[in-house]
Phi, psi and omega in degrees: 000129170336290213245137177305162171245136189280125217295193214216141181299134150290000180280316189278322166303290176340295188311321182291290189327281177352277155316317156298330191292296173347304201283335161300310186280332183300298172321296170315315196293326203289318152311338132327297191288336185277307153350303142218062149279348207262148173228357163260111188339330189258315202294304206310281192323319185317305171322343184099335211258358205223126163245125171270168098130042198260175164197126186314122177271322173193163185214155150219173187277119179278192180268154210084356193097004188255117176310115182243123192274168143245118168275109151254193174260149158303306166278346174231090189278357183268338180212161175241150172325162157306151202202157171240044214241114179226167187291121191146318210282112166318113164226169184244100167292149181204155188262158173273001189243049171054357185326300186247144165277329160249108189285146160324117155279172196177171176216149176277143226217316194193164182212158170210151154324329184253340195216182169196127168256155201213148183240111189214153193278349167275123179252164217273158172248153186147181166246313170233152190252184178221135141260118170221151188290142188243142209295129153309039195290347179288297176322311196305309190283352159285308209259012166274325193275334151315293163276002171272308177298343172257005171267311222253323201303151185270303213277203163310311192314304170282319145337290205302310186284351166290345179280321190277335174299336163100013171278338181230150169256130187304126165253168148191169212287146161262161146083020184298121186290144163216139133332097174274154143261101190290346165275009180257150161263165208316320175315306185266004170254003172259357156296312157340274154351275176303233174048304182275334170273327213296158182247004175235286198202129183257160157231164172234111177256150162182124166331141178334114146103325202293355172095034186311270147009283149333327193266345195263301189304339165303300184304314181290355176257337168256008148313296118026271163289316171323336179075041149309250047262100180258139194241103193272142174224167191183112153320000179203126186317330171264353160249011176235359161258359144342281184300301205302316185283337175293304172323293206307311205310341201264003166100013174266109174289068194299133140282134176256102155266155199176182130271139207288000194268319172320332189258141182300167195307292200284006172231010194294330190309336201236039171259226176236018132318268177302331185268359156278353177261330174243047172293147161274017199253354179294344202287298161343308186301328201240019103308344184275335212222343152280348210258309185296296222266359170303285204291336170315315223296321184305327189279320182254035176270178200240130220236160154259354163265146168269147191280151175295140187309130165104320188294351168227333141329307169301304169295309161324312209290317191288006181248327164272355161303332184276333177245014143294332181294294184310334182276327173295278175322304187309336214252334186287309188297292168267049099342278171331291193295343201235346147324308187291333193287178182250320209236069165297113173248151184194159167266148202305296165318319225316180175243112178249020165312316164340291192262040169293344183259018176211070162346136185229168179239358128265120170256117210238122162223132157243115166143054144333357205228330167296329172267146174303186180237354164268353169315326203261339181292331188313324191264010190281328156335316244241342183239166183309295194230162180238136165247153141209147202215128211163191204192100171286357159285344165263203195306133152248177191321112177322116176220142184260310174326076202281333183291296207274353160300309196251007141279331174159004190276357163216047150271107189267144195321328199275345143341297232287297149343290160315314177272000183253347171252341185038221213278354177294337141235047153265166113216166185229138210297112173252328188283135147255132180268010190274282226234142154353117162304353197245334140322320186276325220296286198314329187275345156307328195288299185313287178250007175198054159030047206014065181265346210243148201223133196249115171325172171244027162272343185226009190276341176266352201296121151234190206274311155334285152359289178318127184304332173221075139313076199285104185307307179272023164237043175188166195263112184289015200274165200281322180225146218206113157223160201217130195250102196266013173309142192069338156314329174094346186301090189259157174252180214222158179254133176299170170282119180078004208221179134254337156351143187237136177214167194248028201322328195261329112006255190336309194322296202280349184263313190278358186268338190274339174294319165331274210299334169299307170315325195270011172239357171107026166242140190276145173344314196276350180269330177315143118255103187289144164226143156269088189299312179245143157013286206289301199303300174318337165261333150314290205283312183296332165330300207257356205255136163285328176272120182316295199279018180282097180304088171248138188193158188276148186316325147319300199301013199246352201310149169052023180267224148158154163209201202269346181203145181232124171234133210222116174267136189249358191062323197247146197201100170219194194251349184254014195043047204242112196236357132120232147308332192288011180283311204294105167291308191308325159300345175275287186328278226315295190335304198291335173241053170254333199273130166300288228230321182211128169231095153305103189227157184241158176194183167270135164263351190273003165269334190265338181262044356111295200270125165308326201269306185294327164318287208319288218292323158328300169296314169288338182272309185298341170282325190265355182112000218263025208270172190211152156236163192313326197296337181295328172282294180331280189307338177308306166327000000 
């Protein structure tokens, strides 16, 4: 790059976070509050943020003493609405008969199709419950107290923010030694490679398909052996436990911080929980504190002799002594435990006070681009040098707030930092393992400048291929888009919503899973995408199939399957296409699928738009455009 980027005040940045996180936490409260006001059972849900009408199905006790419920619905106990309630997700129970006056806080603990389990320190009185997600202000009030420490800090810390500030210029080692690995290819071992010289901050960008995620656990592995201590991050609880289980297969024994209600199943072995219950000190711990809670029960039972002066004065005083021990042991043991990793995994907020007295030398956070920028300062304190890694061309960060979103709040560090360094700490990953080339082709074109190369274990791959695939009752081609122009199919505002939905669309999406089903793929490699809300509880309304995944283009992020079918929903007289203008959401849509993506729209509405023009024009060259009428005569 020409020109230096011109540094940045940390007083007037901060101060800008600041407010946005504010004009953000206003925004949440206020969504709340209107949420619930709301008192019709359809209204309230529509959004994803709210569950009505609940009841405990079963419940058992968790770790820590904390009670984990299962909530359903009464009336449809078999399935719950589309819902945005995921593990992790702060929420506030509250009963719906006035029984308790005071809701609950909580965290989800697990979602099923019929249920959502949840971990709260209460257990709730009542019959039917309301569940709604709740503004994160504890996160908010961490990652403001993070940066009044990286505004003022001296120290590396301050080194690190004059460099993200544009104040320091980023080095790195020439001639740096690694590891090769034959399982990476050349993009990601010369990432590695860079990755591993910078002595401030690297990126790793990478593209749909592209082996992020692999490439990262490469770098933390040749930390590692350097006989590092790397500390792995992620903004959301489900990528970092993603990253955690790729680490253990790769032979990184990781700790997961956390609240154990947050990690997902397949990873509670390797939480600082679980591997403090198997400390040798642990056993010793929960006798000291069975031993406490003996002699409390003794001090307040109520005797017709009278204690001796003084005698339960005394048994308190020897029961907080006793746990004052336990806490002292507990604390020593995981001290110990968490001395011994090389390799902390945590979400990018976390509360790291735990490990402030255990200095890392890498800082690793991936999806980066998925996280606010005050996310990432929280852990930045705590390490030497930084990698992040993530692809600023899919979804970026969720902001509810639209004042602060179209001031800068949802441009993310690793955004940010790219467009002000380009390839000078970048590099970036091009062979892809997902999808068909020709799947690949347009998001190649489009957003990484046809940088991108479809491996040959998948540039050829189709649905066909699968043994049991019956060939001749569907068009086997990779890609297939159908065009409803002239059809009348205008689209509708829900009732009572805003939300937008498509029915005679929905008609035509689920007509096309049929026929995938009826050619021999099962429901569960399907995927429906949506854009909006509404159209995603139409189609699950009417979709026959359970095990048929439909969700709006967030819930798909880092997903895939084998056939992807994408309802664009809007067909109106004004050319007006709404959200679906941001191509990086369309880049995610457009790369779920392995073998086949069907997407269906109007073309005289969507081509309105430069990008849907773009994306049009790319279907007709290659062959894939149809018009509706050919499925209609088909009937």
């Amino acid at each position: 790059m020409s020109q230096e980027p011109k540094p940045i005040r940390p007083e007037e940045h901060f101060n800008n976070l600041r407010r946005w996180l504010e004009m953000e936490g206003e925004a949440e409260r206020e969504r709340l509050e209107e949420r619930r006001k709301i008192s019709s059972s359809a209204q309230a849900e529509r959004g994803g943020e709210t569950l009505l009408g609940l009841f405990v199905s079963n419940h058992t006790s968790g770790l820590g003493g904390r009670y984990l419920l299962t909530l359903k619905k009464k009336k449809s106990p078999d399935r719950l609405p589309w819902h945005k309630f995921k593990v992790g997700s702060p929420i506030i129970l509250s009963s719906e008969d006035g029984s308790q006056t005071q809701a609950i806080q909580g965290v989800v603990s697990g979602r099923q199709a019929s249920s959502v389990e949840i971990a709260v320190e209460t257990w709730p009185e009542g019959d039917r419950f309301r569940l709604d997600l709740s503004p994160d202000e504890v996160t908010r009030k961490r990652q403001i107290a993070a940066m009044d420490v990286a505004q003022k800090a001296s120290s590396r810390l301050g080194q690190l923010r004059d460099i993200l500030l544009y104040d320091r210029v980023p080095t790195f080692r020439p001639n740096v030694e690694v590891i090769r690995s034959e399982k990476l290819n050349k993009s990601q071992q010369e990432a590695v490679a860079f990755a591993t010289s910078a002595n401030d901050i690297a990126i790793i960008h990478g593209p749909p398909g592209t082996g992020k995620t692999t490439t990262v656990v490469e770098v933390i592995r040749q930390a590692v052996a350097n006989g590092e201590r790397v500390l792995a991050c992620a903004p959301s609880n489900t990528a970092v436990d993603n990253l955690l289980e790729r680490l253990v297969a790769a032979g990184e024994p990781a700790i997961r911080l956390g609240h154990p209600a947050r990690v997902l199943e397949v990873v509670r072995a390797r939480t600082l929980d679980a591997l403090v219950e198997q400390h040798d000190s642990y056993f010793l711990i929960q006798q000291i504190l069975r031993e406490a809670e003996q002699l409390e029960r003794k001090a307040n039972r109520y005797t017709r002799a009278k204690p001796s002066p003084g005698q339960r004065y005394q048994q308190r005083q020897e029961v907080r002594e006793l746990r004052r021990h336990a806490r002292m042991m507990e604390r020593q043991a995981v001290g110990e435990v968490i001395a011994d990793a090389r390799v902390i995994c945590a979400t990018a907020s976390f509360d790291f006070s735990i490990i402030e007295d255990h200095p890392f030398d890498l800082l690793v956070i991936d999806e980066a681009c998925q996280s606010v920028e005050p996310g990432c300062w929280v852990p930045l304190k705590l390490a030497d040098r930084i990698v992040l890694a993530g692809d600023h061309c899919q979804l970026p960060p969720t902001i509810l707030s639209k004042a602060a979103a179209k001031e800068g709040f949802a441009i993310s560090l690793m955004q940010r930092m790219v467009e002000a360094y380009g390839e000078r700490i970048t590099r970036q990953l091009n062979v892809q393992y997902r999808m068909h080339e020709q799947i690949m082709q347009f998001s190649s074109q489009h957003f990484y400048d046809g940088s991108l190369t479809a491996d040959k274990s998948v540039s050829g791959h189709l649905l066909t291929d699968l043994p049991q695939i019956k060939s001749d009752t569907f068009d086997s081609s990779p890609v297939t888009f159908i065009d409803t122009a002239g059809a009348g199919w205008e689209e509708e505002i829900e009732a009572e919503g805003l939300s937008k939905l498509n029915p005679q669309e929905g008609q035509l999406v689920l007509q096309q899973v049929q026929a995938l089903c009826e050619a021999g793929l099962s429901p569960s490699d399907i995927a429906v995408i949506a854009p909006y809300a509404a159209q995603v509880r139409w189609l699950r309304q009417h979709s026959e199939y359970d095990q048929l995944e439909i969700d709006t283009v967030d819930g798909f992020q880092g997903r895939e399957k084998e056939a992807v079918v994408m309802c664009t929903v809007r067909s109106n007289d004004k050319g007006e296409v709404g959200f679906l203008s941001d191509a990086r959401r369309m880049n995610v849509a457009l790369t779920r699928a392995r073998r086949k993506l069907i997407v269906i729209g109007d073309s005289a509405t969507l081509g309105a738009d430069e990008f849907f023009g773009t994306l049009l024009q790319w279907f007709d060259d290659i062959g894939a455009y149809h018009s509706v009428w050919e499925f209609m005569s088909a009937d």
